[in-house]
RNA sequence: CGGGGCGUAGCGCAGUUUGGUCAGCGCGCUAGUUUUGGGAACUAGAGGUCGCGAGUUCAAAUCUCGCCGCCCCGACCA
């Protein structure tokens, strides 16, 4: 491809819409443009990267025996209604001229299950793994970071169908391998963490996380044993619990007029947040409960819901809180709270002489102690894990890291097949629901995650496997015949040898070409400049290293050698992650 | 949905406090000349419903009200 034929509008200045590094660079490099909030164009360079990522995805999915198909993105309401997901608030809903309802597909469990329930009858047709690469629509509450979280995005979604949980586990492991290899071949290092399953459901699930300070997610990892989990899910180890020490202080009621928040109360009483116990009133199904965590901690609603064996819990409204506590919001406490169940985080068990709300407007208790002043009905791990917390698996501590979630895999079991009546006849002559798994990778998110990790002050640095071009030939002065001839020769030779090469033949000054080449991050650069008069060109890696001066005739072979070694490195990386456990 | 910020030429911004002297600057773009190893110089140009609507006023980018859009933080989230 000649640069004079290529549409890649680069920008010298960063559009003010961008905050994340990858977003700025993708805009500046002419890879993407914004159409609306969370809606983007993929310009030629960006789309080239997308296509190369998709190709890697297809190769690895096919290698694991998965088959590609394509489902609609316009989904009749009835399908989502079958499983109750028509209520999901991320759904983009629309109506046709006859007032029939549809949604844009946001994930396709119902659609794929519908395919399989119609046409798969026997265990002999299993296992089955079907995937698609498709644009999804989700009415995200807050799109972010350009193509990192769009309301429309390209995703690989795969679905496995098996006759048993054992077979599902095998399918899951295969997808785990495929995903690990895909991510490695794209040059990235992922850590696999335990996660919440959210709107997809199912029990076991893992996310593939790319470490990046700008990431939206927090991962906690134990350096000692390797346990890693999304902060939404992460368990907290229990230390020193179950043996409440006796406090020294008597219980005292103190006036705290208008002091409601932890910050206000600590300031007013001259205490630290760790000396308070927060009492949160929640609705769990039709019950109201009180949950206790240390003042500086956050409650994890998913953990609380699991402990109480309900689907979800939600904060009680002001009216409920007032009727339960007999006080205005901001003064709830466990003492004298008789008609609701009290659930406490393990950590509270080791606290003494703490501050709690008094269930009386404008008052708190100080010197509160367990058992003596109130009883806890149920203990559990109900807080959000954070930096420095004890590891739940060993004696180590957890470190907190920021990350971008690039993929998520789920063991669904029979969640969808039962809801939708998708059954097959097993070898024992019985009808059974399919045992399913589902697996997603954010393809367009990968377009952002890669330069988020690989960049420098001059721009992006694409791994060769996904680069928009493998090589760029910089013709510095298109009016110099020797330079032109050298550039044409290298360009044509590389093309003949199957290299994806861009020739910068634009009528621009050398500085512009160097800057653009660096910005768009093509991994191998060949410079045809002054040295052409001596029959030489320069070859350089974008990622760094010296410029090599090479005889014109030898240049294409040298480029191909470099190219092969770059691919080699990525292959080795993929092999390393696919043998390392699963 | 809560909090904060922004909206003036393709991009980045000044001007808004104190209404008039206000349609400006840099980059980019067009033409010409010179230039050609890290975002060239000069000359001459093109380009704007100042987000939209209503109002106040002799006069509105500037003041008032309403609306729309976008970004960031939080909530939420595959």
Tab-separated table of C-alpha atoms in Angstrom, chain A residues 113-393:
chain	number	residue	atom	x	y	z
A	113	UNK	CA	-29.556	-21.937	22.742
A	114	UNK	CA	-32.514	-21.509	20.429
A	115	UNK	CA	-30.433	-22.768	17.505
A	116	UNK	CA	-29.241	-25.775	19.420
A	117	UNK	CA	-32.597	-26.735	20.927
A	118	UNK	CA	-34.144	-26.807	17.472
A	119	UNK	CA	-31.520	-28.842	15.713
A	120	UNK	CA	-29.535	-30.906	18.181
A	121	UNK	CA	-31.290	-34.022	19.420
A	122	UNK	CA	-28.642	-36.508	20.469
A	123	UNK	CA	-25.548	-36.775	22.632
A	124	UNK	CA	-23.884	-38.078	19.470
A	125	UNK	CA	-23.862	-34.528	18.109
A	126	UNK	CA	-21.951	-33.257	21.127
A	127	UNK	CA	-19.685	-31.626	22.057
A	128	UNK	CA	-20.525	-28.525	20.088
A	129	UNK	CA	-18.791	-25.179	20.263
A	130	UNK	CA	-20.071	-22.296	18.147
A	131	UNK	CA	-18.715	-18.785	17.946
A	132	UNK	CA	-19.206	-15.509	16.175
A	133	UNK	CA	-17.392	-12.228	15.849
A	134	UNK	CA	-19.992	-9.529	15.829
A	135	UNK	CA	-20.893	-6.005	16.813
A	136	UNK	CA	-22.795	-5.848	20.092
A	137	UNK	CA	-25.009	-3.071	21.349
A	138	UNK	CA	-25.172	-2.212	25.015
A	139	UNK	CA	-26.704	0.886	26.488
A	140	UNK	CA	-23.801	1.438	28.851
A	141	UNK	CA	-24.457	3.817	31.711
A	142	UNK	CA	-21.086	5.372	31.092
A	143	UNK	CA	-19.026	4.767	27.952
A	144	UNK	CA	-15.376	5.443	28.609
A	145	UNK	CA	-11.900	5.668	27.121
A	146	UNK	CA	-12.918	5.685	23.474
A	147	UNK	CA	-13.176	2.164	22.236
A	148	UNK	CA	-12.401	0.701	25.690
A	149	UNK	CA	-16.055	0.802	26.666
A	150	UNK	CA	-18.343	1.688	23.808
A	151	UNK	CA	-22.078	1.353	23.467
A	152	UNK	CA	-21.334	-0.538	20.296
A	153	UNK	CA	-18.322	-2.830	20.190
A	154	UNK	CA	-16.907	-5.840	18.412
A	155	UNK	CA	-16.819	-9.025	20.423
A	156	UNK	CA	-15.964	-12.640	19.947
A	157	UNK	CA	-18.579	-14.734	21.696
A	158	UNK	CA	-18.380	-18.510	21.833
A	159	UNK	CA	-20.813	-21.006	23.337
A	160	UNK	CA	-20.146	-24.626	24.223
A	161	UNK	CA	-22.715	-27.399	24.566
A	162	UNK	CA	-21.926	-30.647	26.331
A	163	UNK	CA	-23.697	-33.676	27.740
A	164	UNK	CA	-22.128	-33.487	31.194
A	165	UNK	CA	-20.382	-31.159	33.598
A	166	UNK	CA	-17.149	-33.091	33.074
A	167	UNK	CA	-17.309	-32.453	29.344
A	168	UNK	CA	-18.181	-28.818	29.964
A	169	UNK	CA	-15.041	-28.526	32.072
A	170	UNK	CA	-13.020	-29.819	29.133
A	171	UNK	CA	-14.638	-27.341	26.775
A	172	UNK	CA	-13.912	-24.590	29.278
A	173	UNK	CA	-10.252	-25.568	29.484
A	174	UNK	CA	-9.992	-25.523	25.705
A	175	UNK	CA	-11.396	-22.029	25.576
A	176	UNK	CA	-9.105	-20.993	28.379
A	177	UNK	CA	-6.202	-22.198	26.269
A	178	UNK	CA	-7.508	-20.540	23.109
A	179	UNK	CA	-8.022	-17.234	24.905
A	180	UNK	CA	-4.616	-17.341	26.557
A	181	UNK	CA	-3.012	-17.964	23.175
A	182	UNK	CA	-5.020	-15.258	21.414
A	183	UNK	CA	-4.023	-12.670	23.986
A	184	UNK	CA	-0.374	-13.768	23.936
A	185	UNK	CA	-0.247	-13.674	20.151
A	186	UNK	CA	-1.546	-10.123	20.326
A	187	UNK	CA	1.516	-9.393	22.417
A	188	UNK	CA	-0.262	-8.937	25.735
A	189	UNK	CA	0.229	-10.554	29.119
A	190	UNK	CA	-3.003	-11.447	30.839
A	191	UNK	CA	-3.597	-12.527	34.352
A	192	UNK	CA	-6.570	-14.785	34.868
A	193	UNK	CA	-8.701	-13.882	37.845
A	194	UNK	CA	-11.838	-15.061	39.593
A	195	UNK	CA	-14.739	-12.737	38.898
A	196	UNK	CA	-18.403	-11.941	39.335
A	197	UNK	CA	-20.675	-13.311	36.646
A	198	UNK	CA	-23.007	-10.319	36.400
A	199	UNK	CA	-25.806	-10.447	33.852
A	200	UNK	CA	-24.487	-13.641	32.268
A	201	UNK	CA	-24.919	-15.790	35.335
A	202	UNK	CA	-23.469	-19.163	36.181
A	203	UNK	CA	-21.142	-20.088	39.000
A	204	UNK	CA	-17.519	-20.398	37.972
A	205	UNK	CA	-16.072	-17.750	35.799
A	206	UNK	CA	-12.766	-16.067	35.139
A	207	UNK	CA	-11.642	-12.821	33.614
A	208	UNK	CA	-8.508	-12.197	31.580
A	209	UNK	CA	-6.980	-8.980	32.800
A	210	UNK	CA	-4.359	-6.759	31.206
A	211	UNK	CA	-2.502	-4.780	33.821
A	212	UNK	CA	-2.700	-1.045	33.133
A	213	UNK	CA	-2.909	1.886	35.509
A	214	UNK	CA	-5.707	3.386	33.456
A	215	UNK	CA	-7.800	0.205	33.683
A	216	UNK	CA	-11.331	0.350	35.042
A	217	UNK	CA	-11.037	-2.763	37.151
A	218	UNK	CA	-9.155	-3.505	40.321
A	219	UNK	CA	-7.473	-6.853	40.660
A	220	UNK	CA	-6.140	-8.226	43.915
A	221	UNK	CA	-3.308	-10.660	43.737
A	222	UNK	CA	-1.319	-12.596	46.288
A	223	UNK	CA	2.365	-12.570	45.399
A	224	UNK	CA	2.892	-15.571	47.638
A	225	UNK	CA	0.423	-18.131	46.242
A	226	UNK	CA	-0.786	-16.478	43.034
A	227	UNK	CA	-4.449	-16.220	44.051
A	228	UNK	CA	-5.961	-13.423	41.977
A	229	UNK	CA	-9.472	-12.031	41.779
A	230	UNK	CA	-11.402	-9.032	40.644
A	231	UNK	CA	-12.003	-6.761	43.629
A	232	UNK	CA	-15.742	-7.230	43.035
A	233	UNK	CA	-15.266	-10.909	43.788
A	234	UNK	CA	-12.114	-11.205	45.863
A	235	UNK	CA	-12.400	-13.079	49.144
A	236	UNK	CA	-10.709	-11.743	52.223
A	237	UNK	CA	-8.719	-14.115	54.393
A	238	UNK	CA	-9.792	-14.501	57.999
A	239	UNK	CA	-7.184	-13.631	60.576
A	240	UNK	CA	-7.399	-13.361	64.266
A	241	UNK	CA	-11.159	-13.626	64.144
A	242	UNK	CA	-13.713	-15.336	66.313
A	243	UNK	CA	-12.019	-14.352	69.592
A	244	UNK	CA	-13.463	-11.001	70.555
A	245	UNK	CA	-11.205	-9.253	72.984
A	246	UNK	CA	-12.795	-7.449	75.860
A	247	UNK	CA	-12.875	-3.694	75.650
A	248	UNK	CA	-11.928	-1.355	78.447
A	249	UNK	CA	-14.517	1.304	77.951
A	250	UNK	CA	-18.105	1.569	79.103
A	251	UNK	CA	-20.800	2.202	76.594
A	252	UNK	CA	-21.592	5.907	76.393
A	253	UNK	CA	-24.239	7.788	74.434
A	254	UNK	CA	-22.824	10.983	72.906
A	255	UNK	CA	-24.524	13.800	71.050
A	256	UNK	CA	-23.432	14.082	67.451
A	257	UNK	CA	-25.777	16.689	66.030
A	258	UNK	CA	-25.966	16.485	62.251
A	259	UNK	CA	-22.940	14.173	62.028
A	260	UNK	CA	-24.012	11.441	59.635
A	261	UNK	CA	-21.168	10.334	57.455
A	262	UNK	CA	-18.083	8.447	58.569
A	263	UNK	CA	-16.037	11.500	57.740
A	264	UNK	CA	-18.209	13.830	59.791
A	265	UNK	CA	-18.416	11.512	62.782
A	266	UNK	CA	-14.693	10.766	62.908
A	267	UNK	CA	-13.885	14.448	62.643
A	268	UNK	CA	-16.405	15.391	65.296
A	269	UNK	CA	-15.336	12.715	67.788
A	270	UNK	CA	-11.629	12.861	66.994
A	271	UNK	CA	-11.596	9.193	65.974
A	272	UNK	CA	-10.146	7.334	63.004
A	273	UNK	CA	-12.480	5.516	60.595
A	274	UNK	CA	-11.012	2.199	61.742
A	275	UNK	CA	-12.522	2.860	65.161
A	276	UNK	CA	-16.040	3.001	63.782
A	277	UNK	CA	-18.418	0.274	62.765
A	278	UNK	CA	-20.667	1.167	59.847
A	279	UNK	CA	-24.220	-0.142	59.984
A	280	UNK	CA	-25.857	-0.458	56.595
A	281	UNK	CA	-29.527	-1.250	56.268
A	282	UNK	CA	-30.277	-3.480	53.276
A	283	UNK	CA	-33.232	-5.081	51.636
A	284	UNK	CA	-32.655	-8.745	50.850
A	285	UNK	CA	-35.708	-10.085	49.120
A	286	UNK	CA	-38.589	-9.224	51.445
A	287	UNK	CA	-36.398	-9.038	54.529
A	288	UNK	CA	-34.579	-6.044	55.914
A	289	UNK	CA	-31.192	-6.682	57.481
A	290	UNK	CA	-28.352	-4.685	59.001
A	291	UNK	CA	-24.815	-5.252	57.778
A	292	UNK	CA	-21.765	-4.226	59.774
A	293	UNK	CA	-18.338	-3.416	58.410
A	294	UNK	CA	-15.415	-1.449	59.786
A	295	UNK	CA	-15.767	2.278	59.182
A	296	UNK	CA	-13.087	2.518	56.523
A	297	UNK	CA	-14.339	-0.527	54.567
A	298	UNK	CA	-16.873	-0.920	51.784
A	299	UNK	CA	-19.591	-3.503	51.772
A	300	UNK	CA	-19.598	-5.989	48.892
A	301	UNK	CA	-23.228	-6.453	47.895
A	302	UNK	CA	-22.578	-9.642	45.935
A	303	UNK	CA	-20.945	-11.273	48.932
A	304	UNK	CA	-23.804	-10.211	51.173
A	305	UNK	CA	-26.344	-11.578	48.699
A	306	UNK	CA	-24.542	-14.922	48.505
A	307	UNK	CA	-24.284	-15.166	52.272
A	308	UNK	CA	-28.017	-14.513	52.601
A	309	UNK	CA	-28.794	-16.832	49.690
A	310	UNK	CA	-30.697	-14.215	47.739
A	311	UNK	CA	-30.206	-13.067	44.168
A	312	UNK	CA	-29.366	-9.513	45.065
A	313	UNK	CA	-29.536	-7.034	47.873
A	314	UNK	CA	-30.169	-3.334	47.674
A	315	UNK	CA	-29.720	-0.411	50.019
A	316	UNK	CA	-32.890	0.290	51.945
A	317	UNK	CA	-34.624	3.576	51.209
A	318	UNK	CA	-34.771	6.343	53.786
A	319	UNK	CA	-38.303	5.455	54.870
A	320	UNK	CA	-37.380	1.851	55.621
A	321	UNK	CA	-34.262	2.902	57.484
A	322	UNK	CA	-36.214	5.300	59.638
A	323	UNK	CA	-38.870	2.757	60.501
A	324	UNK	CA	-36.274	0.092	61.360
A	325	UNK	CA	-33.914	2.282	63.370
A	326	UNK	CA	-36.312	4.856	64.677
A	327	UNK	CA	-33.828	7.527	63.636
A	328	UNK	CA	-33.013	9.621	60.629
A	329	UNK	CA	-30.626	8.192	58.061
A	330	UNK	CA	-27.035	8.399	59.276
A	331	UNK	CA	-27.490	7.153	62.826
A	332	UNK	CA	-28.114	3.435	62.392
A	333	UNK	CA	-26.324	1.089	64.762
A	334	UNK	CA	-26.553	-2.490	65.998
A	335	UNK	CA	-27.383	-1.707	69.621
A	336	UNK	CA	-31.055	-2.101	70.365
A	337	UNK	CA	-31.797	-3.044	66.804
A	338	UNK	CA	-34.079	-5.901	67.669
A	339	UNK	CA	-36.346	-6.598	64.777
A	340	UNK	CA	-33.745	-7.126	62.073
A	341	UNK	CA	-31.044	-9.704	61.583
A	342	UNK	CA	-27.512	-8.384	62.135
A	343	UNK	CA	-24.839	-9.592	59.773
A	344	UNK	CA	-21.230	-8.627	60.370
A	345	UNK	CA	-17.960	-8.863	58.549
A	346	UNK	CA	-15.377	-11.121	60.217
A	347	UNK	CA	-13.131	-8.158	60.733
A	348	UNK	CA	-15.586	-6.591	63.175
A	349	UNK	CA	-15.026	-9.567	65.489
A	350	UNK	CA	-11.576	-8.304	66.414
A	351	UNK	CA	-12.694	-4.763	67.189
A	352	UNK	CA	-13.245	-3.330	70.665
A	353	UNK	CA	-14.419	-0.005	72.088
A	354	UNK	CA	-15.751	1.185	68.781
A	355	UNK	CA	-18.213	3.853	67.694
A	356	UNK	CA	-21.628	2.988	66.271
A	357	UNK	CA	-24.809	4.855	65.458
A	358	UNK	CA	-27.291	5.011	68.356
A	359	UNK	CA	-30.528	4.508	66.374
A	360	UNK	CA	-31.384	7.930	67.664
A	361	UNK	CA	-31.166	11.061	65.592
A	362	UNK	CA	-28.066	13.149	66.367
A	363	UNK	CA	-26.446	10.536	68.622
A	364	UNK	CA	-23.783	7.818	68.520
A	365	UNK	CA	-22.462	5.314	71.024
A	366	UNK	CA	-18.790	5.189	71.863
A	367	UNK	CA	-17.089	2.347	73.711
A	368	UNK	CA	-19.299	-0.248	72.067
A	369	UNK	CA	-18.331	-3.907	72.381
A	370	UNK	CA	-19.563	-7.141	70.919
A	371	UNK	CA	-21.699	-9.539	72.935
A	372	UNK	CA	-21.838	-7.168	75.895
A	373	UNK	CA	-23.775	-4.501	73.947
A	374	UNK	CA	-25.282	-6.389	71.017
A	375	UNK	CA	-25.242	-9.744	69.306
A	376	UNK	CA	-24.393	-10.606	65.735
A	377	UNK	CA	-26.689	-13.154	64.092
A	378	UNK	CA	-24.465	-14.082	61.195
A	379	UNK	CA	-20.767	-13.654	60.498
A	380	UNK	CA	-19.227	-13.664	57.064
A	381	UNK	CA	-16.861	-12.191	54.507
A	382	UNK	CA	-18.984	-9.301	53.286
A	383	UNK	CA	-16.587	-6.479	52.521
A	384	UNK	CA	-14.740	-5.439	49.396
A	385	UNK	CA	-11.144	-6.601	49.509
A	386	UNK	CA	-8.464	-3.983	49.273
A	387	UNK	CA	-4.710	-3.498	49.207
A	388	UNK	CA	-2.969	-5.198	52.112
A	389	UNK	CA	-5.824	-7.528	53.039
A	390	UNK	CA	-5.005	-11.098	54.035
A	391	UNK	CA	-4.977	-13.641	51.202
A	392	UNK	CA	-7.873	-16.097	51.493
A	393	UNK	CA	-5.714	-19.024	50.330
